Amino acid sequence: MTAVVRPGDRVAAAVTTGPRRTEVRTLSVPATGPSDGLMVVEAAGMCGSDVSMYAADLPERVMGHENVGVLTNVGEIAAERWGFSDGDRVLLEEYLPCGHCSYCRGGEFRSCLASDTSLNPEAVRFGSTPLSVAPGLWGGYSQVMYVHASAVMHRVPDGVPSTLATLGLPLGNGYQWACLDGRVRPGETVVVLGPGQSGIGGAAAAGLAGARVVVVGRARDRARLEVARELGAEAVFVTGPGGDHDEAAVRSYVADMTGGRLADLVIDAAAGDDETVSLAIDLLAKRGRLILAAASRTALSRFPVWQLSRKQVELRAVRGHSWESVEWALGELASDRLPFELMSSYVGGLADVDHALRATAGEGAEPILHATITPA
């Protein structure tokens, strides 16, 4: 049954007030019109990108962009545009594209400048737009959130719990990078550097596509690597300080499993820095494909152009997910082919947002792969 939400109702929200500071406040539900609506939030996932945003000195905002809930107060025009109405349970993508630029018309709405906060200071998107930008409730760490006219949404399959459905976006990233951008094929060998949410999603997608998969992480990633193994990785390696293997051991293993050819596809979902890019190229076969999914904010000091050219590597930098990839992810979550519930390692309320963000960043003894906030 659709919740009754009226303009001016007071709802609780976790507001990021400064670098690594959150407080739970009571905010007003905004009025909506024929072209927009509201969503009663059931669950909001916590992305790795939220960690860096939380550490930054930014205006106050309600974070949370992996949002699942029930639509309400949907306007007549919005219902026609979205194909959804009051009472529908949906997963929102973070993007709020314009709908008419060349990127949107070409199906690549994630590149639309109207929602690209890294290039356009006026851009808006769920989970990162400041509280000062009306109507303010832009994020899922709130009992109710505003749903913009340009929202991109997906129907959540019956039987998929909301806490699990929030994985649709990080799993969508992984499928995007491995299968759509990386063009993985059955029988190929794939190496994933970095067992974060999207990296593990990429490993799982590649395995389901018929590839042999190796995942590499650090000592702090041991629990995550075990999840990667449960989701189909043939082998996992712990490298670096406190690790069990050096990078030469990883290369030797990949060489043995491929008869010396090395990997067809490497996804750098770890750091995108000198170390990981160098390792990625070292693990690639000639004419292999390198996906740079991690974005280091510091320039590479020694970009290995010579190694790239000698191996004739196909290099592609990627960001985010497409409509198709999120639909794939929700379908897999409904299929029970793999135990994706292993990725959901923490569920908390609004008062737990600060703790969950810090733990996702690796602070404390509690390892969190994917945290979910349930605001009710």
Tab-separated table of C-alpha atoms in Angstrom:
chain	number	residue	atom	x	y	z
A	1	MET	CA	0.000	0.000	0.000
A	2	THR	CA	1.315	3.435	-0.914
A	3	ALA	CA	2.238	5.620	2.054
A	4	VAL	CA	0.391	8.913	2.380
A	5	VAL	CA	2.944	11.735	2.250
A	6	ARG	CA	1.867	15.363	2.318
A	7	PRO	CA	3.854	18.516	1.569
A	8	GLY	CA	5.143	19.962	4.819
A	9	ASP	CA	5.278	16.594	6.607
A	10	ARG	CA	8.402	16.257	8.707
A	11	VAL	CA	10.780	13.377	7.949
A	12	ALA	CA	14.134	12.312	9.349
A	13	ALA	CA	17.279	12.535	7.210
A	14	ALA	CA	21.013	12.069	7.798
A	15	VAL	CA	22.615	15.330	6.674
A	16	THR	CA	26.329	15.522	5.888
A	17	THR	CA	27.311	18.795	7.574
A	18	GLY	CA	31.041	18.855	6.803
A	19	PRO	CA	34.039	16.577	6.252
A	20	ARG	CA	33.256	13.271	7.977
A	21	ARG	CA	30.356	14.742	9.978
A	22	THR	CA	26.704	13.694	9.925
A	23	GLU	CA	23.705	14.658	11.985
A	24	VAL	CA	20.129	13.390	11.836
A	25	ARG	CA	17.716	16.246	11.207
A	26	THR	CA	14.014	16.664	10.634
A	27	LEU	CA	13.274	18.182	7.215
A	28	SER	CA	10.095	19.165	5.393
A	29	VAL	CA	8.640	17.146	2.558
A	30	PRO	CA	8.536	19.407	-0.526
A	31	ALA	CA	5.504	20.078	-2.651
A	32	THR	CA	5.529	18.358	-6.037
A	33	GLY	CA	3.719	18.968	-9.300
A	34	PRO	CA	2.620	17.142	-12.453
A	35	SER	CA	6.176	16.375	-13.623
A	36	ASP	CA	7.827	14.955	-10.489
A	37	GLY	CA	7.108	12.977	-7.349
A	38	LEU	CA	8.409	11.473	-4.127
A	39	MET	CA	9.733	8.121	-2.955
A	40	VAL	CA	9.377	6.526	0.455
A	41	VAL	CA	12.877	5.120	0.899
A	42	GLU	CA	13.137	1.488	1.933
A	43	ALA	CA	16.908	1.118	1.552
A	44	ALA	CA	19.871	3.200	0.385
A	45	GLY	CA	23.147	1.538	-0.492
A	46	MET	CA	26.560	3.000	0.266
A	47	CYS	CA	28.979	3.333	-2.661
A	48	GLY	CA	32.754	3.534	-2.490
A	49	SER	CA	32.515	6.982	-4.067
A	50	ASP	CA	30.499	8.099	-1.046
A	51	VAL	CA	33.621	7.630	1.081
A	52	SER	CA	35.628	10.238	-0.846
A	53	MET	CA	32.647	12.612	-0.937
A	54	TYR	CA	32.219	12.242	2.813
A	55	ALA	CA	35.834	13.280	3.390
A	56	ALA	CA	35.536	16.409	1.232
A	57	ASP	CA	34.665	19.919	2.394
A	58	LEU	CA	31.354	20.309	0.571
A	59	PRO	CA	28.048	22.071	1.260
A	60	GLU	CA	25.482	20.277	3.410
A	61	ARG	CA	23.655	17.504	1.614
A	62	VAL	CA	21.663	14.311	2.047
A	63	MET	CA	23.841	11.591	0.570
A	64	GLY	CA	22.821	8.197	-0.801
A	65	HIS	CA	22.450	7.378	-4.506
A	66	GLU	CA	21.706	3.624	-4.538
A	67	ASN	CA	18.080	4.092	-3.595
A	68	VAL	CA	15.190	1.657	-3.467
A	69	GLY	CA	11.683	2.528	-2.362
A	70	VAL	CA	8.021	3.017	-3.189
A	71	LEU	CA	6.871	5.901	-5.369
A	72	THR	CA	4.220	8.278	-4.121
A	73	ASN	CA	2.740	11.645	-5.115
A	74	VAL	CA	3.630	10.906	-8.747
A	75	GLY	CA	2.374	13.636	-11.076
A	76	GLU	CA	0.361	12.876	-14.191
A	77	ILE	CA	3.126	13.908	-16.589
A	78	ALA	CA	5.734	12.062	-14.531
A	79	ALA	CA	3.705	8.851	-14.603
A	80	GLU	CA	3.511	9.009	-18.389
A	81	ARG	CA	7.211	9.833	-18.756
A	82	TRP	CA	8.518	7.290	-16.256
A	83	GLY	CA	6.077	4.483	-16.927
A	84	PHE	CA	5.581	4.168	-13.165
A	85	SER	CA	2.980	5.397	-10.701
A	86	ASP	CA	2.144	5.504	-7.007
A	87	GLY	CA	2.863	2.224	-5.241
A	88	ASP	CA	5.520	0.991	-7.684
A	89	ARG	CA	8.741	-0.245	-6.086
A	90	VAL	CA	11.767	1.030	-7.968
A	91	LEU	CA	15.534	1.408	-7.957
A	92	LEU	CA	16.704	4.895	-8.906
A	93	GLU	CA	19.887	5.517	-10.830
A	94	GLU	CA	21.900	8.515	-9.636
A	95	TYR	CA	21.805	10.292	-13.000
A	96	LEU	CA	19.370	13.113	-13.825
A	97	PRO	CA	20.019	13.577	-17.560
A	98	CYS	CA	18.486	16.267	-19.742
A	99	GLY	CA	16.981	13.756	-22.178
A	100	HIS	CA	17.659	15.730	-25.354
A	101	CYS	CA	21.442	16.139	-25.827
A	102	SER	CA	23.425	13.910	-28.190
A	103	TYR	CA	24.514	11.640	-25.323
A	104	CYS	CA	20.964	11.149	-24.082
A	105	ARG	CA	19.603	10.615	-27.598
A	106	GLY	CA	22.365	8.069	-28.205
A	107	GLY	CA	21.529	6.083	-25.092
A	108	GLU	CA	24.574	7.241	-23.107
A	109	PHE	CA	22.715	9.463	-20.639
A	110	ARG	CA	25.400	8.860	-17.984
A	111	SER	CA	27.612	11.216	-20.040
A	112	CYS	CA	25.022	14.006	-20.070
A	113	LEU	CA	26.531	17.238	-18.738
A	114	ALA	CA	23.299	18.066	-16.921
A	115	SER	CA	24.179	15.317	-14.436
A	116	ASP	CA	27.994	15.325	-14.578
A	117	THR	CA	29.029	16.981	-11.323
A	118	SER	CA	32.727	16.572	-12.140
A	119	LEU	CA	32.508	18.855	-15.195
A	120	ASN	CA	29.441	20.998	-14.604
A	121	PRO	CA	29.074	22.911	-11.319
A	122	GLU	CA	25.347	23.337	-11.988
A	123	ALA	CA	24.724	19.621	-12.509
A	124	VAL	CA	22.333	17.746	-10.239
A	125	ARG	CA	22.167	14.093	-9.347
A	126	PHE	CA	20.833	12.003	-6.515
A	127	GLY	CA	23.068	11.737	-3.465
A	128	SER	CA	25.429	14.610	-4.225
A	129	THR	CA	23.273	17.710	-4.815
A	130	PRO	CA	23.452	20.177	-1.871
A	131	LEU	CA	20.606	20.690	0.549
A	132	SER	CA	20.496	24.339	-0.531
A	133	VAL	CA	19.365	23.376	-4.039
A	134	ALA	CA	15.578	23.178	-3.871
A	135	PRO	CA	13.825	21.037	-2.931
A	136	GLY	CA	16.725	19.646	-0.873
A	137	LEU	CA	15.818	15.987	-0.311
A	138	TRP	CA	18.091	14.671	-3.077
A	139	GLY	CA	19.514	11.624	-1.288
A	140	GLY	CA	18.405	8.273	0.039
A	141	TYR	CA	19.651	8.696	3.594
A	142	SER	CA	16.196	10.055	4.335
A	143	GLN	CA	12.780	8.589	5.033
A	144	VAL	CA	11.394	10.342	1.956
A	145	MET	CA	13.292	11.695	-1.040
A	146	TYR	CA	12.393	13.944	-3.948
A	147	VAL	CA	12.175	12.301	-7.392
A	148	HIS	CA	13.104	14.696	-10.194
A	149	ALA	CA	11.278	14.736	-13.521
A	150	SER	CA	14.413	13.411	-15.263
A	151	ALA	CA	14.839	10.426	-12.939
A	152	VAL	CA	15.949	7.109	-14.419
A	153	MET	CA	14.345	4.180	-12.620
A	154	HIS	CA	13.973	0.421	-12.766
A	155	ARG	CA	11.239	-1.833	-11.451
A	156	VAL	CA	12.517	-4.006	-8.601
A	157	PRO	CA	11.624	-7.663	-9.246
A	158	ASP	CA	9.175	-9.246	-6.842
A	159	GLY	CA	10.940	-11.237	-4.145
A	160	VAL	CA	14.172	-9.219	-4.181
A	161	PRO	CA	14.610	-7.571	-0.753
A	162	SER	CA	15.243	-3.841	-0.842
A	163	THR	CA	18.600	-4.195	0.922
A	164	LEU	CA	19.694	-6.556	-1.854
A	165	ALA	CA	18.178	-4.487	-4.667
A	166	THR	CA	20.493	-1.573	-3.788
A	167	LEU	CA	23.294	-3.722	-5.239
A	168	GLY	CA	21.777	-3.144	-8.678
A	169	LEU	CA	24.035	-0.151	-9.301
A	170	PRO	CA	27.451	-1.570	-8.231
A	171	LEU	CA	26.677	-4.893	-9.902
A	172	GLY	CA	25.565	-2.918	-12.939
A	173	ASN	CA	28.945	-1.181	-12.937
A	174	GLY	CA	30.692	-4.540	-12.919
A	175	TYR	CA	28.639	-5.930	-15.798
A	176	GLN	CA	29.152	-2.705	-17.742
A	177	TRP	CA	32.916	-2.841	-17.383
A	178	ALA	CA	33.418	-6.569	-17.928
A	179	CYS	CA	30.796	-7.424	-20.527
A	180	LEU	CA	29.742	-4.260	-22.353
A	181	ASP	CA	32.947	-2.208	-22.250
A	182	GLY	CA	35.362	-5.132	-21.823
A	183	ARG	CA	33.536	-7.439	-24.292
A	184	VAL	CA	34.454	-10.553	-22.338
A	185	ARG	CA	33.833	-13.844	-24.136
A	186	PRO	CA	33.492	-17.459	-22.971
A	187	GLY	CA	36.848	-19.112	-22.368
A	188	GLU	CA	38.743	-15.861	-21.886
A	189	THR	CA	40.850	-15.052	-18.838
A	190	VAL	CA	39.956	-11.980	-16.792
A	191	VAL	CA	41.900	-10.385	-13.943
A	192	VAL	CA	40.180	-7.903	-11.632
A	193	LEU	CA	42.366	-5.638	-9.513
A	194	GLY	CA	40.427	-4.400	-6.490
A	195	PRO	CA	37.660	-6.411	-4.782
A	196	GLY	CA	35.314	-3.517	-4.060
A	197	GLN	CA	31.609	-3.707	-4.804
A	198	SER	CA	31.929	-2.987	-8.521
A	199	GLY	CA	35.139	-4.993	-8.906
A	200	ILE	CA	33.462	-8.068	-7.446
A	201	GLY	CA	30.469	-7.319	-9.659
A	202	GLY	CA	32.770	-7.365	-12.679
A	203	ALA	CA	34.331	-10.642	-11.571
A	204	ALA	CA	30.901	-12.228	-11.119
A	205	ALA	CA	29.674	-10.948	-14.485
A	206	ALA	CA	32.776	-12.238	-16.262
A	207	GLY	CA	32.391	-15.633	-14.618
A	208	LEU	CA	28.738	-15.861	-15.600
A	209	ALA	CA	29.802	-15.000	-19.169
A	210	GLY	CA	32.048	-18.069	-19.198
A	211	ALA	CA	35.426	-16.513	-18.420
A	212	ARG	CA	38.047	-17.726	-15.961
A	213	VAL	CA	38.507	-15.049	-13.330
A	214	VAL	CA	41.310	-14.032	-10.970
A	215	VAL	CA	40.825	-11.277	-8.362
A	216	VAL	CA	43.689	-9.421	-6.668
A	217	GLY	CA	43.481	-7.376	-3.469
A	218	ARG	CA	45.386	-6.211	-0.407
A	219	ALA	CA	45.597	-7.582	3.123
A	220	ARG	CA	42.627	-5.445	4.203
A	221	ASP	CA	40.583	-7.111	1.445
A	222	ARG	CA	40.757	-10.702	2.717
A	223	ALA	CA	37.052	-10.914	3.592
A	224	ARG	CA	36.115	-9.291	0.274
A	225	LEU	CA	38.304	-11.724	-1.655
A	226	GLU	CA	36.510	-14.645	-0.047
A	227	VAL	CA	33.226	-13.176	-1.265
A	228	ALA	CA	34.749	-12.903	-4.751
A	229	ARG	CA	35.667	-16.581	-4.575
A	230	GLU	CA	32.109	-17.512	-3.548
A	231	LEU	CA	30.808	-15.494	-6.507
A	232	GLY	CA	32.855	-17.396	-9.045
A	233	ALA	CA	36.503	-16.292	-8.989
A	234	GLU	CA	38.785	-19.213	-9.776
A	235	ALA	CA	41.641	-17.768	-7.721
A	236	VAL	CA	42.223	-14.805	-5.418
A	237	PHE	CA	45.534	-13.227	-4.394
A	238	VAL	CA	46.510	-11.020	-1.471
A	239	THR	CA	49.463	-8.842	-2.480
A	240	GLY	CA	51.339	-5.892	-0.992
A	241	PRO	CA	52.270	-5.357	2.682
A	242	GLY	CA	50.945	-8.197	4.803
A	243	GLY	CA	50.000	-10.166	1.714
A	244	ASP	CA	50.579	-13.810	0.875
A	245	HIS	CA	52.006	-13.317	-2.621
A	246	ASP	CA	53.987	-10.831	-4.645
A	247	GLU	CA	52.928	-9.571	-8.049
A	248	ALA	CA	55.283	-12.010	-9.758
A	249	ALA	CA	53.263	-14.884	-8.263
A	250	VAL	CA	50.066	-13.456	-9.739
A	251	ARG	CA	51.686	-13.193	-13.163
A	252	SER	CA	53.032	-16.732	-12.894
A	253	TYR	CA	49.582	-18.086	-12.035
A	254	VAL	CA	47.911	-16.253	-14.915
A	255	ALA	CA	50.649	-17.419	-17.274
A	256	ASP	CA	50.181	-21.034	-16.172
A	257	MET	CA	46.402	-20.947	-16.584
A	258	THR	CA	46.696	-19.468	-20.097
A	259	GLY	CA	49.623	-21.439	-21.449
A	260	GLY	CA	51.830	-18.359	-21.265
A	261	ARG	CA	49.447	-16.077	-23.158
A	262	LEU	CA	48.321	-14.043	-20.082
A	263	ALA	CA	44.989	-12.280	-19.536
A	264	ASP	CA	42.603	-11.224	-22.287
A	265	LEU	CA	41.026	-8.559	-20.076
A	266	VAL	CA	42.232	-6.743	-16.958
A	267	ILE	CA	39.926	-4.439	-15.004
A	268	ASP	CA	41.714	-1.945	-12.757
A	269	ALA	CA	39.066	-1.241	-10.141
A	270	ALA	CA	41.679	-0.656	-7.451
A	271	ALA	CA	43.474	2.671	-7.782
A	272	GLY	CA	44.311	3.678	-11.337
A	273	ASP	CA	47.766	4.736	-10.165
A	274	ASP	CA	51.348	3.908	-11.178
A	275	GLU	CA	51.332	0.609	-9.327
A	276	THR	CA	48.023	-0.826	-10.455
A	277	VAL	CA	48.265	0.326	-14.069
A	278	SER	CA	51.758	-1.148	-14.332
A	279	LEU	CA	50.567	-4.468	-12.898
A	280	ALA	CA	47.531	-4.494	-15.178
A	281	ILE	CA	49.657	-4.097	-18.306
A	282	ASP	CA	52.122	-6.720	-17.079
A	283	LEU	CA	49.268	-9.229	-16.716
A	284	LEU	CA	47.806	-8.545	-20.164
A	285	ALA	CA	48.300	-10.686	-23.226
A	286	LYS	CA	49.276	-9.096	-26.504
A	287	ARG	CA	46.261	-7.301	-27.927
A	288	GLY	CA	44.617	-7.578	-24.530
A	289	ARG	CA	42.003	-5.136	-23.250
A	290	LEU	CA	42.572	-2.857	-20.254
A	291	ILE	CA	39.618	-1.272	-18.475
A	292	LEU	CA	40.505	1.667	-16.207
A	293	ALA	CA	37.572	1.801	-13.815
A	294	ALA	CA	39.458	3.409	-10.925
A	295	ALA	CA	40.284	7.086	-11.193
A	296	SER	CA	43.361	8.322	-9.344
A	297	ARG	CA	43.181	12.054	-8.648
A	298	THR	CA	46.953	12.347	-9.119
A	299	ALA	CA	48.550	12.052	-12.537
A	300	LEU	CA	50.543	8.937	-13.333
A	301	SER	CA	54.229	9.763	-12.998
A	302	ARG	CA	55.286	7.192	-15.566
A	303	PHE	CA	52.436	6.306	-17.889
A	304	PRO	CA	53.726	3.177	-19.642
A	305	VAL	CA	53.174	4.131	-23.267
A	306	TRP	CA	56.007	1.888	-24.450
A	307	GLN	CA	54.520	-1.214	-22.776
A	308	LEU	CA	51.069	-0.347	-24.105
A	309	SER	CA	52.370	-0.068	-27.654
A	310	ARG	CA	54.549	-3.198	-27.489
A	311	LYS	CA	51.569	-5.266	-26.377
A	312	GLN	CA	49.142	-3.356	-28.643
A	313	VAL	CA	46.830	-2.944	-25.681
A	314	GLU	CA	43.301	-1.646	-26.142
A	315	LEU	CA	42.780	0.897	-23.355
A	316	ARG	CA	39.395	2.192	-22.226
A	317	ALA	CA	38.563	4.459	-19.302
A	318	VAL	CA	35.070	3.869	-17.930
A	319	ARG	CA	32.663	5.438	-15.483
A	320	GLY	CA	29.313	4.250	-14.221
A	321	HIS	CA	26.652	2.055	-15.733
A	322	SER	CA	24.130	1.970	-18.546
A	323	TRP	CA	20.420	1.199	-18.425
A	324	GLU	CA	21.111	-2.277	-19.809
A	325	SER	CA	23.688	-3.117	-17.153
A	326	VAL	CA	21.391	-2.226	-14.242
A	327	GLU	CA	18.592	-4.283	-15.760
A	328	TRP	CA	21.032	-7.205	-15.988
A	329	ALA	CA	21.990	-6.756	-12.337
A	330	LEU	CA	18.392	-6.755	-11.105
A	331	GLY	CA	17.701	-9.850	-13.183
A	332	GLU	CA	20.650	-11.641	-11.624
A	333	LEU	CA	19.599	-10.613	-8.112
A	334	ALA	CA	16.206	-12.205	-8.816
A	335	SER	CA	17.684	-15.364	-10.356
A	336	ASP	CA	19.531	-16.779	-7.330
A	337	ARG	CA	22.290	-18.061	-9.633
A	338	LEU	CA	24.919	-16.599	-7.292
A	339	PRO	CA	24.766	-15.747	-3.555
A	340	PHE	CA	24.955	-11.977	-4.000
A	341	GLU	CA	23.583	-11.559	-0.480
A	342	LEU	CA	27.171	-12.199	0.679
A	343	MET	CA	28.026	-8.712	-0.560
A	344	SER	CA	25.479	-7.106	1.765
A	345	SER	CA	27.593	-6.964	4.904
A	346	TYR	CA	25.949	-4.252	7.007
A	347	VAL	CA	22.470	-2.817	7.520
A	348	GLY	CA	21.910	0.211	9.750
A	349	GLY	CA	19.626	3.159	10.340
A	350	LEU	CA	20.045	6.893	9.823
A	351	ALA	CA	21.981	7.235	13.074
A	352	ASP	CA	24.528	4.738	11.711
A	353	VAL	CA	25.457	6.609	8.521
A	354	ASP	CA	28.707	8.025	9.930
A	355	HIS	CA	29.831	4.650	11.268
A	356	ALA	CA	28.955	2.864	8.027
A	357	LEU	CA	30.851	5.378	5.876
A	358	ARG	CA	33.940	5.138	8.062
A	359	ALA	CA	33.825	1.338	8.099
A	360	THR	CA	33.359	1.245	4.326
A	361	ALA	CA	36.550	3.318	4.142
A	362	GLY	CA	38.348	0.576	6.069
A	363	GLU	CA	38.369	2.163	9.514
A	364	GLY	CA	37.897	-0.087	12.516
A	365	ALA	CA	37.833	-3.841	12.837
A	366	GLU	CA	34.503	-4.420	11.098
A	367	PRO	CA	35.002	-5.138	7.389
A	368	ILE	CA	32.176	-3.749	5.257
A	369	LEU	CA	31.862	-4.559	1.579
A	370	HIS	CA	28.451	-3.004	0.955
A	371	ALA	CA	26.483	-1.145	3.615
A	372	THR	CA	22.794	-0.371	3.394
A	373	ILE	CA	20.851	2.271	5.305
A	374	THR	CA	17.178	1.648	6.070
A	375	PRO	CA	15.747	5.054	7.006
A	376	ALA	CA	12.331	3.973	8.349
